[in-house]
PDB file of C-alpha atoms in Angstrom:
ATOM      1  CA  UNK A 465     128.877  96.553  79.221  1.00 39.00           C
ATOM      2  CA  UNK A 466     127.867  99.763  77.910  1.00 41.00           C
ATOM      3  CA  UNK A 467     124.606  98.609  77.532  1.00 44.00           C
ATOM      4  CA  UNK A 468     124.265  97.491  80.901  1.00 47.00           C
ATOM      5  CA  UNK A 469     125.280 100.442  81.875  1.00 46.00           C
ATOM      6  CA  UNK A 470     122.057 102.329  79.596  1.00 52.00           C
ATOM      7  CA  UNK A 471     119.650 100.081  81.134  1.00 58.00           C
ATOM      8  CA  UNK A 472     120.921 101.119  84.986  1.00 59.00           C
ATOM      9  CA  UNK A 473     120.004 104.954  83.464  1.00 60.00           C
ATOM     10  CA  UNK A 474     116.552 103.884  81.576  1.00 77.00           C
ATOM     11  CA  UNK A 475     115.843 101.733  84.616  1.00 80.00           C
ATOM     12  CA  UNK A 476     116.027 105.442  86.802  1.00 90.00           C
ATOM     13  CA  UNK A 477     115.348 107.638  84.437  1.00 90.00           C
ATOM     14  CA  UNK A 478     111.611 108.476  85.190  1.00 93.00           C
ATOM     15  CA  UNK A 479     112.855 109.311  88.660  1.00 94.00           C
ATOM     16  CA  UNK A 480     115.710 111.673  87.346  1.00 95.00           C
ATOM     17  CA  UNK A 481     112.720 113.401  85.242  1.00 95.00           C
ATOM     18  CA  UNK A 482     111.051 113.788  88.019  1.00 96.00           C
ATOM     19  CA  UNK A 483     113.468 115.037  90.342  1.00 97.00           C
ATOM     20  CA  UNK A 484     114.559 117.353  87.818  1.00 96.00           C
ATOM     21  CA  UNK A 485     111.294 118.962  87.675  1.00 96.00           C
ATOM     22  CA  UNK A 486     110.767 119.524  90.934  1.00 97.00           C
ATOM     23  CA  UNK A 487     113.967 121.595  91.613  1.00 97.00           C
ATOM     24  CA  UNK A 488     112.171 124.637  90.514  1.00 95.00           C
ATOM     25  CA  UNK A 489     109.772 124.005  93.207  1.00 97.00           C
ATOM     26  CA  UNK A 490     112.167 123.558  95.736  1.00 96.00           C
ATOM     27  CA  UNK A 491     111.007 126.032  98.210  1.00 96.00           C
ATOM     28  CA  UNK A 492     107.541 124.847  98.190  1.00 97.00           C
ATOM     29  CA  UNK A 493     106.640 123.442 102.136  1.00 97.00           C
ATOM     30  CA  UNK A 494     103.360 121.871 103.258  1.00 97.00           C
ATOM     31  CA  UNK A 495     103.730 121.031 107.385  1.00 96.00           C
ATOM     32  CA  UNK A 496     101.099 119.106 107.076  1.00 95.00           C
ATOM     33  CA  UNK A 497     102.753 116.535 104.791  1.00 96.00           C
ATOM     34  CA  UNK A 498     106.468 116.983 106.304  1.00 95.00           C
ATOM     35  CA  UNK A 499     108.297 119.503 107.977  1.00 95.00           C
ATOM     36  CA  UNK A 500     111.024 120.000 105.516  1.00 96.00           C
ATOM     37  CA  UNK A 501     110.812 121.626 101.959  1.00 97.00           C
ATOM     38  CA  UNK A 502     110.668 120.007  98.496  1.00 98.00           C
ATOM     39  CA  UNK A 503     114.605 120.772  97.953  1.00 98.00           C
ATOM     40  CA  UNK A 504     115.303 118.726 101.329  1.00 98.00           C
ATOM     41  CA  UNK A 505     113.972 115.827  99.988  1.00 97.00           C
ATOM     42  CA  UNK A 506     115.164 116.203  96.431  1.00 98.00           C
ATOM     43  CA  UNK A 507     118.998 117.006  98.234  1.00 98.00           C
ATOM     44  CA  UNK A 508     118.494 113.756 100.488  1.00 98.00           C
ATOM     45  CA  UNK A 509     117.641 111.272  97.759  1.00 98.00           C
ATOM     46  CA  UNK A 510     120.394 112.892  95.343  1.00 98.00           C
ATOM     47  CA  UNK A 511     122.892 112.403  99.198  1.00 98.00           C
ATOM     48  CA  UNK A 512     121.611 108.876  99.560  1.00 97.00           C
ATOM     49  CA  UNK A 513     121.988 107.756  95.891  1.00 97.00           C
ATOM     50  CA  UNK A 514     125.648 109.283  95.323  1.00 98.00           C
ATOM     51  CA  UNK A 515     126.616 107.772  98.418  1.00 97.00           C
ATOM     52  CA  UNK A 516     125.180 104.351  98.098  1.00 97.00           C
ATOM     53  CA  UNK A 517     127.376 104.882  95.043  1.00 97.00           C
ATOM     54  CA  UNK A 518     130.817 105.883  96.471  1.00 98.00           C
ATOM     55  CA  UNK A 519     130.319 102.919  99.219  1.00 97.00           C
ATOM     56  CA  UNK A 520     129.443 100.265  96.632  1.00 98.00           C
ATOM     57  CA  UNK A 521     132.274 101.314  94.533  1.00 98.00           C
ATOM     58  CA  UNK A 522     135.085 101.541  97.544  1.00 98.00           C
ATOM     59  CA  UNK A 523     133.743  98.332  98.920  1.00 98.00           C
ATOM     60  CA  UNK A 524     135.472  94.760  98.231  1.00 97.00           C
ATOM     61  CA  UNK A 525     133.557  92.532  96.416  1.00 97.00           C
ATOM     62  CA  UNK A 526     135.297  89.513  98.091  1.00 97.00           C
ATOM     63  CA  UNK A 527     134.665  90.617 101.884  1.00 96.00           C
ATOM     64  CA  UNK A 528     130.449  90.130 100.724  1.00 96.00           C
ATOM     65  CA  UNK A 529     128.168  87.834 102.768  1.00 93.00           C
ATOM     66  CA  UNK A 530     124.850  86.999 101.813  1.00 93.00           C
ATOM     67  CA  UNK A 531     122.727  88.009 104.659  1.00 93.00           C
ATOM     68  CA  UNK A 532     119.208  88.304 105.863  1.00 93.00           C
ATOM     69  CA  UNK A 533     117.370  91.059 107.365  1.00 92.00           C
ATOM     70  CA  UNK A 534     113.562  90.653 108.003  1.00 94.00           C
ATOM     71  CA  UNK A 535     113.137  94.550 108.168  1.00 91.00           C
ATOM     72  CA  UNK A 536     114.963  94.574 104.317  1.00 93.00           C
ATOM     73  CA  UNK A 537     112.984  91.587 102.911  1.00 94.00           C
ATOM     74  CA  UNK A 538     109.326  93.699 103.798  1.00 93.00           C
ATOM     75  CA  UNK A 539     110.265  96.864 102.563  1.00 93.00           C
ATOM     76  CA  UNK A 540     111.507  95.496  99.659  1.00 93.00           C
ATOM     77  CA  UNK A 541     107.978  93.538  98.877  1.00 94.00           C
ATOM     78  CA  UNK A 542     106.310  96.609  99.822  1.00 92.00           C
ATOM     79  CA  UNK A 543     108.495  98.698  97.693  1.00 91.00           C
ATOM     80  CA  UNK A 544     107.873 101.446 100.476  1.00 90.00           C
ATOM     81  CA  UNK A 545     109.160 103.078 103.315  1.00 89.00           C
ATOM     82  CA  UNK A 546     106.694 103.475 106.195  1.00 87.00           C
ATOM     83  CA  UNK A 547     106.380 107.651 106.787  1.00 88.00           C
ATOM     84  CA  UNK A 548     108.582 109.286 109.784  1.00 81.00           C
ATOM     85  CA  UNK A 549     109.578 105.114 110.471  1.00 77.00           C
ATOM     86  CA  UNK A 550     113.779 105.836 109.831  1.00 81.00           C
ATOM     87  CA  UNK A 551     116.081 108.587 110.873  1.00 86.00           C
ATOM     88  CA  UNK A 552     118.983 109.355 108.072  1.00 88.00           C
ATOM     89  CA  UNK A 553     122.271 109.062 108.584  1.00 89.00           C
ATOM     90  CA  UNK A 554     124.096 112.548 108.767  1.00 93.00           C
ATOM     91  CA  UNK A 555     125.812 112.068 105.512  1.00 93.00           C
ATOM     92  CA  UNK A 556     122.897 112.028 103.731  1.00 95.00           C
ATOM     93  CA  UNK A 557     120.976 115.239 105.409  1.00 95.00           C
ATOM     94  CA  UNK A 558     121.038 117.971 103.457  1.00 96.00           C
ATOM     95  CA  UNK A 559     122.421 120.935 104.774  1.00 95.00           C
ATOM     96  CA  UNK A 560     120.270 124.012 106.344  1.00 92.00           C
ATOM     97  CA  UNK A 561     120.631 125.992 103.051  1.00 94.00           C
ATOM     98  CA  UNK A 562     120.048 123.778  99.979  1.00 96.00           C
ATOM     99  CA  UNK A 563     120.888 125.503  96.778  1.00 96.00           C
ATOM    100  CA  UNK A 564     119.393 125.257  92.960  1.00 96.00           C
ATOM    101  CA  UNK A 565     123.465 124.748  91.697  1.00 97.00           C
ATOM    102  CA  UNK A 566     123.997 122.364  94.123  1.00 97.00           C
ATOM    103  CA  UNK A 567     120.860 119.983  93.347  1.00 98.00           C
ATOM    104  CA  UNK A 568     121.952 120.103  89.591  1.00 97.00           C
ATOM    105  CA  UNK A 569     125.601 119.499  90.231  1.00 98.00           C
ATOM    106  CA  UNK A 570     123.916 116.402  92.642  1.00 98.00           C
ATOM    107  CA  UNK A 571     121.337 115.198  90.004  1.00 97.00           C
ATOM    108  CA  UNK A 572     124.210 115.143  87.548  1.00 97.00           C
ATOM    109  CA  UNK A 573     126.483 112.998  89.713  1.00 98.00           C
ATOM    110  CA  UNK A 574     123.861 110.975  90.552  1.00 97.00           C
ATOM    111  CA  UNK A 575     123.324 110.608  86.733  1.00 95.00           C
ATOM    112  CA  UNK A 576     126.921 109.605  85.989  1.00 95.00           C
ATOM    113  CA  UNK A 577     127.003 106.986  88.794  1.00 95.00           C
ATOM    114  CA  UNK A 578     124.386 105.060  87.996  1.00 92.00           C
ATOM    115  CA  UNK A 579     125.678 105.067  84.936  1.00 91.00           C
ATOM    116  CA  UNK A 580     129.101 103.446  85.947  1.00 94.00           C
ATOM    117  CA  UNK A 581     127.217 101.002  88.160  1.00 93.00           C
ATOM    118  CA  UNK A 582     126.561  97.992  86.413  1.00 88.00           C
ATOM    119  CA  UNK A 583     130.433  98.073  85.475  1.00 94.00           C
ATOM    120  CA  UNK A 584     130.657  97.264  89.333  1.00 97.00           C
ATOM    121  CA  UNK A 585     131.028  93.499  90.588  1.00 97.00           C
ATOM    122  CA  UNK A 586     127.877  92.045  91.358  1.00 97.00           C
ATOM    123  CA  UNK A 587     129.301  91.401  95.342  1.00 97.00           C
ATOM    124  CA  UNK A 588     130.319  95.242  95.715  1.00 98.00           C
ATOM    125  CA  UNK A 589     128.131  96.043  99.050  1.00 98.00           C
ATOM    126  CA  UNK A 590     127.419  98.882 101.605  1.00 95.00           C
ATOM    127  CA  UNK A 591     126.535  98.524 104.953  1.00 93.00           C
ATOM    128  CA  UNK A 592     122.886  99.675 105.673  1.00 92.00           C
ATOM    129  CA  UNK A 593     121.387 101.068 108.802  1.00 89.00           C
ATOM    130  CA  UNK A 594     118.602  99.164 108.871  1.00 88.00           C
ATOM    131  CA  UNK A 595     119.108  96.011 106.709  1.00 92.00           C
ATOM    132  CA  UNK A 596     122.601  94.984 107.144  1.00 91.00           C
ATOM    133  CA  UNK A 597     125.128  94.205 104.290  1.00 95.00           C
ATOM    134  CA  UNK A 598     123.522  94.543 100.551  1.00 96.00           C
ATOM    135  CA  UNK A 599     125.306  94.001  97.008  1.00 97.00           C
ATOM    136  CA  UNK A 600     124.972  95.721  94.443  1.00 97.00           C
ATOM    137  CA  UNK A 601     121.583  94.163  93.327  1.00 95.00           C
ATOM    138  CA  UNK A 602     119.762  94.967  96.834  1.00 96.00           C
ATOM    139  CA  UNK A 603     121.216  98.498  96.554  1.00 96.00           C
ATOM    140  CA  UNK A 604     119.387  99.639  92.964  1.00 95.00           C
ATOM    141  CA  UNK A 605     116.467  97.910  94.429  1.00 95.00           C
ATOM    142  CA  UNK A 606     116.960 100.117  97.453  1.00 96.00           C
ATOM    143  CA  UNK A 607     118.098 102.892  95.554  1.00 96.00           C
ATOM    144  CA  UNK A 608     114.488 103.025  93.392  1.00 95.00           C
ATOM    145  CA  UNK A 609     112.311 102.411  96.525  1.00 95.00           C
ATOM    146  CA  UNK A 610     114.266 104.975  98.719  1.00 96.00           C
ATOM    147  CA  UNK A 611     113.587 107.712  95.582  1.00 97.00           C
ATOM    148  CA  UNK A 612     110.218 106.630  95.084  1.00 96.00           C
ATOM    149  CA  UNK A 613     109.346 107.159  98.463  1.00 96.00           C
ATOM    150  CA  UNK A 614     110.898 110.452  98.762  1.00 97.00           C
ATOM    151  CA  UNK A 615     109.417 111.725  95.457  1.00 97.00           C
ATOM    152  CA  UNK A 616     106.164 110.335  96.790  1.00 97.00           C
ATOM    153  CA  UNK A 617     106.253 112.930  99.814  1.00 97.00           C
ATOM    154  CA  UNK A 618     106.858 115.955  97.313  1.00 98.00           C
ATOM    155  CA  UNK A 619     104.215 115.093  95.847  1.00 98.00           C
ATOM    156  CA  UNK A 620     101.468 115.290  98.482  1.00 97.00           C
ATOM    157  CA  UNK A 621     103.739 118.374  99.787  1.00 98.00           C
ATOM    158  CA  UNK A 622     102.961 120.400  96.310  1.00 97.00           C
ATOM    159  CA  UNK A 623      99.404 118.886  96.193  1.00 94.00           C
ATOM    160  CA  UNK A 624      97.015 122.386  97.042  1.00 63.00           C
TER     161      UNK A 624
END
């Protein structure tokens, strides 16, 4: 399992570079691009991916049903969110003050789930906002497009 679990890391990895970089830019703001900082978005993907984590991991494998949601199955062949389309759930905003320790101690969790995931059964499932019940597969899938489209946003915010 162990090398499941490196290619769950490798399969992120590019994202947790990223990230990582941009926490020393995490004051940087651009209101035409977004009304929140860099460090909002960096704290909100690092929120969403720990607790896609946690909810996966508490969940029971055997209460799973397959399921279909329309909204999941074109975002997923997109591979994008559309801009200012969702609202986040509160657990996931970051607070009003996010920190430099607190994104590392985040990224670093973040880190060590992901690495622990693929140990997971393949029906552990959280319930999503917008597309319903998905397993553990859905949920990287979800996972990389919800980061990519975050990271996406800095971007164009620390474009001059």
């Amino acid at each position: 399992m162990a090398q499941n679990s490196n290619q769950d890391i490798n399969y992120f990895a590019p994202q947790f570079d990223e990230i990582e970089n941009y926490i020393k830019q995490r004051d940087k703001i651009n209101p035409k691009v977004s009304k929140v900082d860099v460090a909002w978005h960096l704290d909100h993907s690092l929120k969403t991916i720990n607790s896609v984590y946690k909810a996966l991991e508490n969940s029971n494998p055997d209460q799973f049903k397959p399921n279909f949601s329309l909204s999941r199955f074109f975002i997923y062949a997109w591979g994008d969110f559309p801009r200012g389309f969702a609202k986040a759930p509160k657990y996931v905003l970051p607070p009003d003050n996010v920190t430099l320790k607190s994104l590392q101690a985040q990224l670093e969790e973040a880190k060590g789930n992901l690495k622990k995931l693929e140990n997971l059964d393949a029906r552990t499932h959280f319930k999503h906002p917008y597309f319903n019940f998905i397993n553990k597969k859905q949920s990287k899938r979800f996972i990389k497009i919800h980061t990519r489209h975050h990271l996406r946003i800095v971007r164009d915010i620390l474009k001059e």
